[in-house]
PDB file of C-alpha atoms in Angstrom:
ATOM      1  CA  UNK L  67      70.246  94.191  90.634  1.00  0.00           C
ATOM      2  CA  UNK L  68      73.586  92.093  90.518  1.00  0.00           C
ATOM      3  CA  UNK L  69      75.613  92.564  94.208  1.00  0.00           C
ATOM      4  CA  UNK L  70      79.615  92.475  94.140  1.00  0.00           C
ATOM      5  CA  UNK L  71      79.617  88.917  94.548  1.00  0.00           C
ATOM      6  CA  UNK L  72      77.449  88.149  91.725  1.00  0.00           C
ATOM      7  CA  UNK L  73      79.390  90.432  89.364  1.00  0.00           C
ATOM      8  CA  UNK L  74      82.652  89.161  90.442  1.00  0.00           C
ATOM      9  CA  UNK L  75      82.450  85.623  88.442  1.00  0.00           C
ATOM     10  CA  UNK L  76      80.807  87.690  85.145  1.00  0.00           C
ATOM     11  CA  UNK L  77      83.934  89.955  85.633  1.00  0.00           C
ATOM     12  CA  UNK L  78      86.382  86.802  85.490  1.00  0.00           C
ATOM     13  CA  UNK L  79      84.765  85.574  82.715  1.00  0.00           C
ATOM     14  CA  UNK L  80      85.020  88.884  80.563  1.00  0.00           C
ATOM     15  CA  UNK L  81      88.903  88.924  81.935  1.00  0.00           C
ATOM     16  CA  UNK L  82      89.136  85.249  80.842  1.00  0.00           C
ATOM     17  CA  UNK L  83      88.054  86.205  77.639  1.00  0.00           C
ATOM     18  CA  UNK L  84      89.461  89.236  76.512  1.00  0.00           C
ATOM     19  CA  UNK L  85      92.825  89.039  78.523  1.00  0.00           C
ATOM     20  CA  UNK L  86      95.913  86.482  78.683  1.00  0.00           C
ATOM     21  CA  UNK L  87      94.678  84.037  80.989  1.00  0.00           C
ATOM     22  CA  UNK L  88      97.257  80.714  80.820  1.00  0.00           C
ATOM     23  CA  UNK L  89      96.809  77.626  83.208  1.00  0.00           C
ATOM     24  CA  UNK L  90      99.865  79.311  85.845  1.00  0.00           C
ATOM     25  CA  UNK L  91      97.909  82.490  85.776  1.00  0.00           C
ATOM     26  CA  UNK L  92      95.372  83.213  89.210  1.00  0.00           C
ATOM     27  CA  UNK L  93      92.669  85.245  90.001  1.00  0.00           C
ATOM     28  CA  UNK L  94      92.817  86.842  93.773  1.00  0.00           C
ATOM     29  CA  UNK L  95      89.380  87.940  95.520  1.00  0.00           C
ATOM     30  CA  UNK L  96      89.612  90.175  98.201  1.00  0.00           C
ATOM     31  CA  UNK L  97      93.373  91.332  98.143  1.00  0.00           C
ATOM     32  CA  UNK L  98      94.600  93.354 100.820  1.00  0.00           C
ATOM     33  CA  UNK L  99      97.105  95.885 100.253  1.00  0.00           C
ATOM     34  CA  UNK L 100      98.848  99.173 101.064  1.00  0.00           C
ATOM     35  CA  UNK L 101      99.082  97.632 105.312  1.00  0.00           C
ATOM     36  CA  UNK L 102      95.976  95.891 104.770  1.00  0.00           C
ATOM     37  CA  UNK L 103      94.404  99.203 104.750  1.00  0.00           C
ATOM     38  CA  UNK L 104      92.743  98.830 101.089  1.00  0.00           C
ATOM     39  CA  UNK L 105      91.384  95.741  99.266  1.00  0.00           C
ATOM     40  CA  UNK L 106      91.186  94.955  95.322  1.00  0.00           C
ATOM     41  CA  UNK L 107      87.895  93.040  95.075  1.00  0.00           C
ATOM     42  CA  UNK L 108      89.483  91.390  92.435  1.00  0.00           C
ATOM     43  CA  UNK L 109      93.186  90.759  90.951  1.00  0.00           C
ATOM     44  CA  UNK L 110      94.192  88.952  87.728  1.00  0.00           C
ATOM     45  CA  UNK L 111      97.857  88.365  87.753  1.00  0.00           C
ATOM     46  CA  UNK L 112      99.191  86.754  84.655  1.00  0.00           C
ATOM     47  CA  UNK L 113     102.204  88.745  83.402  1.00  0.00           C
ATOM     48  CA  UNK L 114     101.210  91.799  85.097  1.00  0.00           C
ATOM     49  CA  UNK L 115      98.884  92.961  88.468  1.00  0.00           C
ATOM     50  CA  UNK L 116      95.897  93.864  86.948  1.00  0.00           C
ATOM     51  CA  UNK L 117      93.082  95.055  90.117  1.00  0.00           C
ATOM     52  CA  UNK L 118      89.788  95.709  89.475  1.00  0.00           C
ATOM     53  CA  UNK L 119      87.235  97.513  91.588  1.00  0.00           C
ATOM     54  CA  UNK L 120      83.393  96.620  91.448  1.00  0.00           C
ATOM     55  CA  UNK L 121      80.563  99.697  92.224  1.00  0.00           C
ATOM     56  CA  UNK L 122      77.214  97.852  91.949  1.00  0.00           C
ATOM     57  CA  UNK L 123      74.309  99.383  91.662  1.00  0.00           C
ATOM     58  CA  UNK L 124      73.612 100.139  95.335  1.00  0.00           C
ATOM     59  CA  UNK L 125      77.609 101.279  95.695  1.00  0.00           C
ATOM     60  CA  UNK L 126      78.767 105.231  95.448  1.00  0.00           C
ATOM     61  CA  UNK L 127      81.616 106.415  93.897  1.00  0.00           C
ATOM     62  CA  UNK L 128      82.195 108.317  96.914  1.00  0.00           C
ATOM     63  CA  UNK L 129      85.714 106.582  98.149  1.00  0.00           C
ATOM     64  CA  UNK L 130      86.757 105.863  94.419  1.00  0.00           C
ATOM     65  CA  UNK L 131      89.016 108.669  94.735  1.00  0.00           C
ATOM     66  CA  UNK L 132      91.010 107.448  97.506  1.00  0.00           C
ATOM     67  CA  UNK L 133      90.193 103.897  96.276  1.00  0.00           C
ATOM     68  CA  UNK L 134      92.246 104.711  93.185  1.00  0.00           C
ATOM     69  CA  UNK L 135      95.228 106.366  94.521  1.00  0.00           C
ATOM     70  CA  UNK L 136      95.929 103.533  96.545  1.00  0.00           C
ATOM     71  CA  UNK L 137      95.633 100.849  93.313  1.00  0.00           C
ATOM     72  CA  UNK L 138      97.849 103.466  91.253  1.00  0.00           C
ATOM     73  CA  UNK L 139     100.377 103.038  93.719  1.00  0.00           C
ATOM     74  CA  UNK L 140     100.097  99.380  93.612  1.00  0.00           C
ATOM     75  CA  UNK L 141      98.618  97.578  90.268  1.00  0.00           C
ATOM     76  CA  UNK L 142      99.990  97.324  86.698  1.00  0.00           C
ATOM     77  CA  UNK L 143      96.870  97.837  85.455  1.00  0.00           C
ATOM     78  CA  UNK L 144      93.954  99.327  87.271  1.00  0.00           C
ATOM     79  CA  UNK L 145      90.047  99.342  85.713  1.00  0.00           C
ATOM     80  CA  UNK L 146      86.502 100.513  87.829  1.00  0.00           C
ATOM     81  CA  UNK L 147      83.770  97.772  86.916  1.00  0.00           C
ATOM     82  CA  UNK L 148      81.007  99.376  87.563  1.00  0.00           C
ATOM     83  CA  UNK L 149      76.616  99.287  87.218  1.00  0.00           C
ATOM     84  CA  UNK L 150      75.446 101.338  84.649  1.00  0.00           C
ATOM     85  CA  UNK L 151      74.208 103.975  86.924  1.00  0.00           C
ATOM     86  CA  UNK L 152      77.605 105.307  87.460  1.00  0.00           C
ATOM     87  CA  UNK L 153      78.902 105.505  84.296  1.00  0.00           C
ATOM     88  CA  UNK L 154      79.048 109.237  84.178  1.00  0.00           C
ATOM     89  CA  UNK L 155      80.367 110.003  86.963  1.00  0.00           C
ATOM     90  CA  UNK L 156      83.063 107.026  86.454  1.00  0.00           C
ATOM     91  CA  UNK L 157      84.472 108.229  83.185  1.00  0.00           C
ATOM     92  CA  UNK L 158      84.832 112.102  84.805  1.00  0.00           C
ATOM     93  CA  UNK L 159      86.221 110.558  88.498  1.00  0.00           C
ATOM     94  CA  UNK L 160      88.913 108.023  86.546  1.00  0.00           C
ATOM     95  CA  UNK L 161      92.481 109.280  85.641  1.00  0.00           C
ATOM     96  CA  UNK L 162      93.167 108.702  81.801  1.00  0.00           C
ATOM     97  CA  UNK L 163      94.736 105.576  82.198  1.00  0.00           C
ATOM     98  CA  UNK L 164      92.284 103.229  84.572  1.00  0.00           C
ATOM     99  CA  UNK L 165      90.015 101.511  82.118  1.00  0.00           C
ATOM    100  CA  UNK L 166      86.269 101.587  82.760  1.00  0.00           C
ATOM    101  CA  UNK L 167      83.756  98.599  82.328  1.00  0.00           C
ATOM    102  CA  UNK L 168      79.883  98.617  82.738  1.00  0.00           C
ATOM    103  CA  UNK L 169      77.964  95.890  84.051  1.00  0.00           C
ATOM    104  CA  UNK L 170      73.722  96.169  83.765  1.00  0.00           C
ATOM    105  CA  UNK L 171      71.275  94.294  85.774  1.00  0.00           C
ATOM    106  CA  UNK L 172      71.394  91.503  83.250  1.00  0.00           C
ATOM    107  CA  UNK L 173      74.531  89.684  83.598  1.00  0.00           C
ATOM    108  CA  UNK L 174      75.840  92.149  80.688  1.00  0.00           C
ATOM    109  CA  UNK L 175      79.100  93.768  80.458  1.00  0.00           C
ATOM    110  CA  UNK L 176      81.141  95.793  78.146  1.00  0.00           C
ATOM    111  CA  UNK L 177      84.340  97.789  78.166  1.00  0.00           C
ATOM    112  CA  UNK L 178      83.845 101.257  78.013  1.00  0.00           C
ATOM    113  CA  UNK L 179      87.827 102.650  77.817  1.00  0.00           C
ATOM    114  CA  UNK L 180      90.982 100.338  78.122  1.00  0.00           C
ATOM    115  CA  UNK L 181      93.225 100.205  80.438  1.00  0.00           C
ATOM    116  CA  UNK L 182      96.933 101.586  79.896  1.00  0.00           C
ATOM    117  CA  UNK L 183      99.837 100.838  82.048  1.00  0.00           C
ATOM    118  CA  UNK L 184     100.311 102.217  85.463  1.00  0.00           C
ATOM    119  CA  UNK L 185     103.560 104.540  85.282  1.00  0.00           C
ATOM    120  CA  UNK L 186     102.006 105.669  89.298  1.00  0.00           C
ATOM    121  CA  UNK L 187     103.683 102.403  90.723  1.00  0.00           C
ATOM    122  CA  UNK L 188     105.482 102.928  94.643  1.00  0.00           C
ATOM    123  CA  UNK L 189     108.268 100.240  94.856  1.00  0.00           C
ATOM    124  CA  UNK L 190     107.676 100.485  98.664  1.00  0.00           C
ATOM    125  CA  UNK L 191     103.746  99.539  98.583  1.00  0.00           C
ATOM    126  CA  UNK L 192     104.248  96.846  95.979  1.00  0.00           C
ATOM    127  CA  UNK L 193     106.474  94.828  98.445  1.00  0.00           C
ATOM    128  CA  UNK L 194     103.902  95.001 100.663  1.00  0.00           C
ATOM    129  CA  UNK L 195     102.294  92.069  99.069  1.00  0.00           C
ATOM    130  CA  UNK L 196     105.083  90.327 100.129  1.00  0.00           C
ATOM    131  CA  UNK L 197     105.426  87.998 103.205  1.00  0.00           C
ATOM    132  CA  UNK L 198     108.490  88.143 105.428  1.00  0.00           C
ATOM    133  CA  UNK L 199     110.032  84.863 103.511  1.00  0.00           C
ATOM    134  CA  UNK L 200     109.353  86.791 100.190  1.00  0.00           C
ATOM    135  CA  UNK L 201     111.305  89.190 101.502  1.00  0.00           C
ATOM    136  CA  UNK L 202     114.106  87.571 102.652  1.00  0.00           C
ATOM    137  CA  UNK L 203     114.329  85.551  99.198  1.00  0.00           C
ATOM    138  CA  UNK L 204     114.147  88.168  97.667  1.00  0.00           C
ATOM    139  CA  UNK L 205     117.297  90.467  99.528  1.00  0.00           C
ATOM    140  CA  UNK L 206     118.492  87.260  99.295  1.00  0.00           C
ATOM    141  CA  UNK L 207     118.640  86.760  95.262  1.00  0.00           C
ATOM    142  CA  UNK L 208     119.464  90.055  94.907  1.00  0.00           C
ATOM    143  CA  UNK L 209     122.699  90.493  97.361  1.00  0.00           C
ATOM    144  CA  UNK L 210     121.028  93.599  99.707  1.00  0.00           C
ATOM    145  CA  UNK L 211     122.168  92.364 103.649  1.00  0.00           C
ATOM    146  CA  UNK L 212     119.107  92.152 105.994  1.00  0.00           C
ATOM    147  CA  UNK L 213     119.358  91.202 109.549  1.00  0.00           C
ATOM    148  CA  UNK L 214     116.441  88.612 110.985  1.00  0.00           C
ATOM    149  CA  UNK L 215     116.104  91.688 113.499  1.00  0.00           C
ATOM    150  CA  UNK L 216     115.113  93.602 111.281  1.00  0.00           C
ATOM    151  CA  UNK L 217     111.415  94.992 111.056  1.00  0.00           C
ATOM    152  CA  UNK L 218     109.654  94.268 108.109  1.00  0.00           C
ATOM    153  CA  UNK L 219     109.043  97.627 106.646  1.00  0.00           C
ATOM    154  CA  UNK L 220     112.823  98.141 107.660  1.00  0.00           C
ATOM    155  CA  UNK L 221     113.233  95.516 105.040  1.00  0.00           C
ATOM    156  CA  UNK L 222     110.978  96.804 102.730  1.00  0.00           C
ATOM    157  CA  UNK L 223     112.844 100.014 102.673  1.00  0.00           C
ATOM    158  CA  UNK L 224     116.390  98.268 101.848  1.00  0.00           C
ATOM    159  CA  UNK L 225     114.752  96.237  98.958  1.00  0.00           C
ATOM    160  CA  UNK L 226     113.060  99.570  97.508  1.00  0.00           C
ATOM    161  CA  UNK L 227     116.411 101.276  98.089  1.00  0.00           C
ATOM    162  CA  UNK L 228     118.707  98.671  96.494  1.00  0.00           C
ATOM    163  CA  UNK L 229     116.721  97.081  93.805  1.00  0.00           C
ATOM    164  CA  UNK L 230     114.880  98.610  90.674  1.00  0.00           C
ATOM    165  CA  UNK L 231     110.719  98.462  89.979  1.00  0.00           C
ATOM    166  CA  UNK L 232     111.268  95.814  87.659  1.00  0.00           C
ATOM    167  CA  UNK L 233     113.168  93.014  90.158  1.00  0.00           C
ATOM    168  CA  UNK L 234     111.198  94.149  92.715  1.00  0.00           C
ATOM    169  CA  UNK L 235     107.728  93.407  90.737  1.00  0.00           C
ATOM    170  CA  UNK L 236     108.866  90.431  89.137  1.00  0.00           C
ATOM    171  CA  UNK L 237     108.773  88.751  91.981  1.00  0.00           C
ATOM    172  CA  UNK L 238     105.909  90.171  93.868  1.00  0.00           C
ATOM    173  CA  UNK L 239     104.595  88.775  90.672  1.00  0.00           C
ATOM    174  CA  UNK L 240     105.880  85.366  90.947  1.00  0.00           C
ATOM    175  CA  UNK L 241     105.348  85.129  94.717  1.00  0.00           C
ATOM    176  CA  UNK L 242     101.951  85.877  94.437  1.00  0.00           C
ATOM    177  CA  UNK L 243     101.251  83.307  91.787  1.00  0.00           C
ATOM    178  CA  UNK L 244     102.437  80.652  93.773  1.00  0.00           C
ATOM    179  CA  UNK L 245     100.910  81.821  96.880  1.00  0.00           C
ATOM    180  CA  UNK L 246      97.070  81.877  95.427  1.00  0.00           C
ATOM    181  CA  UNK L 247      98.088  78.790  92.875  1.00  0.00           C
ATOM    182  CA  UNK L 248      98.269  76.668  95.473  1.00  0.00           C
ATOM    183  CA  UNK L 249      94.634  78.033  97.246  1.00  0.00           C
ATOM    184  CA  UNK L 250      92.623  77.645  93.660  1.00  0.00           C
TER     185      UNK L 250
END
């Protein structure tokens, strides 16, 4: 029976393989978000977040719920990889649009339903992945006055009410590339 860590490398592989995957692009293990509350075991970000959440065999589905609320509110793409065992209950726990892979005690894994795109995004928890210098570049591209006083979820809030959900994820985008670039 395959643990998280030995499905994680078979799950970059399939992602490797059956999504965009250029040399700029990076895989992220272990991402914290919404206030470091929640982590994506793993994130693909090429031209969109993608998170993905692994259930081995010896996992429950019992915090998938609130597992999945908080990657709607964050990821462009959100899929469950999970053993075999759960299938059922995966496919009747998952909203319509989180795409569902299965992964057997062989090494094996297929895709059960695609992903679609996340219309669920929160402009204030996707700046989250953003450190303070991320922020200030970014108020600073964009013209919105912030203060070096100012608290970072004060900042936050200005961003997500000055700027639209596509400037804003562009460059959590961007930033995070070049963050985990630089740690591969």
């Amino acid at each position: 029976m395959l643990n998280p860590t030995e499905i994680r490398p078979i799950l970059k592989q399939w992602v490797a393989k059956a999504m965009s995957h250029e040399e700029s692009d990076v895989f992220i293990e272990e991402l914290c978000f919404i206030d470091k509350a929640r982590r994506a075991d793993l994130v693909h970000a090429n031209g969109k977040l993608t998170a993905f959440e692994i259930k081995s065999h010896a996992d429950t589905l019992v915090r998938w719920e609130g597992q999945q609320q908080a990657y709607m509110a964050c990821f462009d793409e959100v899929w469950l990889c999970c053993h075999s065992k759960h299938l059922v209950k995966a496919l009747e726990s998952c909203l319509p649009h989180v795409g569902v892979l299965v992964v057997d005690d062989y090494s094996g894994m297929a895709m059960i339903r695609k992903a679609k795109p996340n219309k669920l995004q929160d402009k204030f928890h996707l700046t989250g992945f953003l450190w303070r210098s991320e922020l200030d570049a970014l108020a600073n591209q964009n013209g919105v006055p912030t203060k070096s006083r100012d608290l970072i979820k004060e900042v936050r809030r200005q961003l997500c009410d000055a700027l639209p959900m596509s400037v804003i994820r562009s460059h959590v985008l961007a930033s995070l590339k070049q963050r985990y670039r630089l740690l591969e």
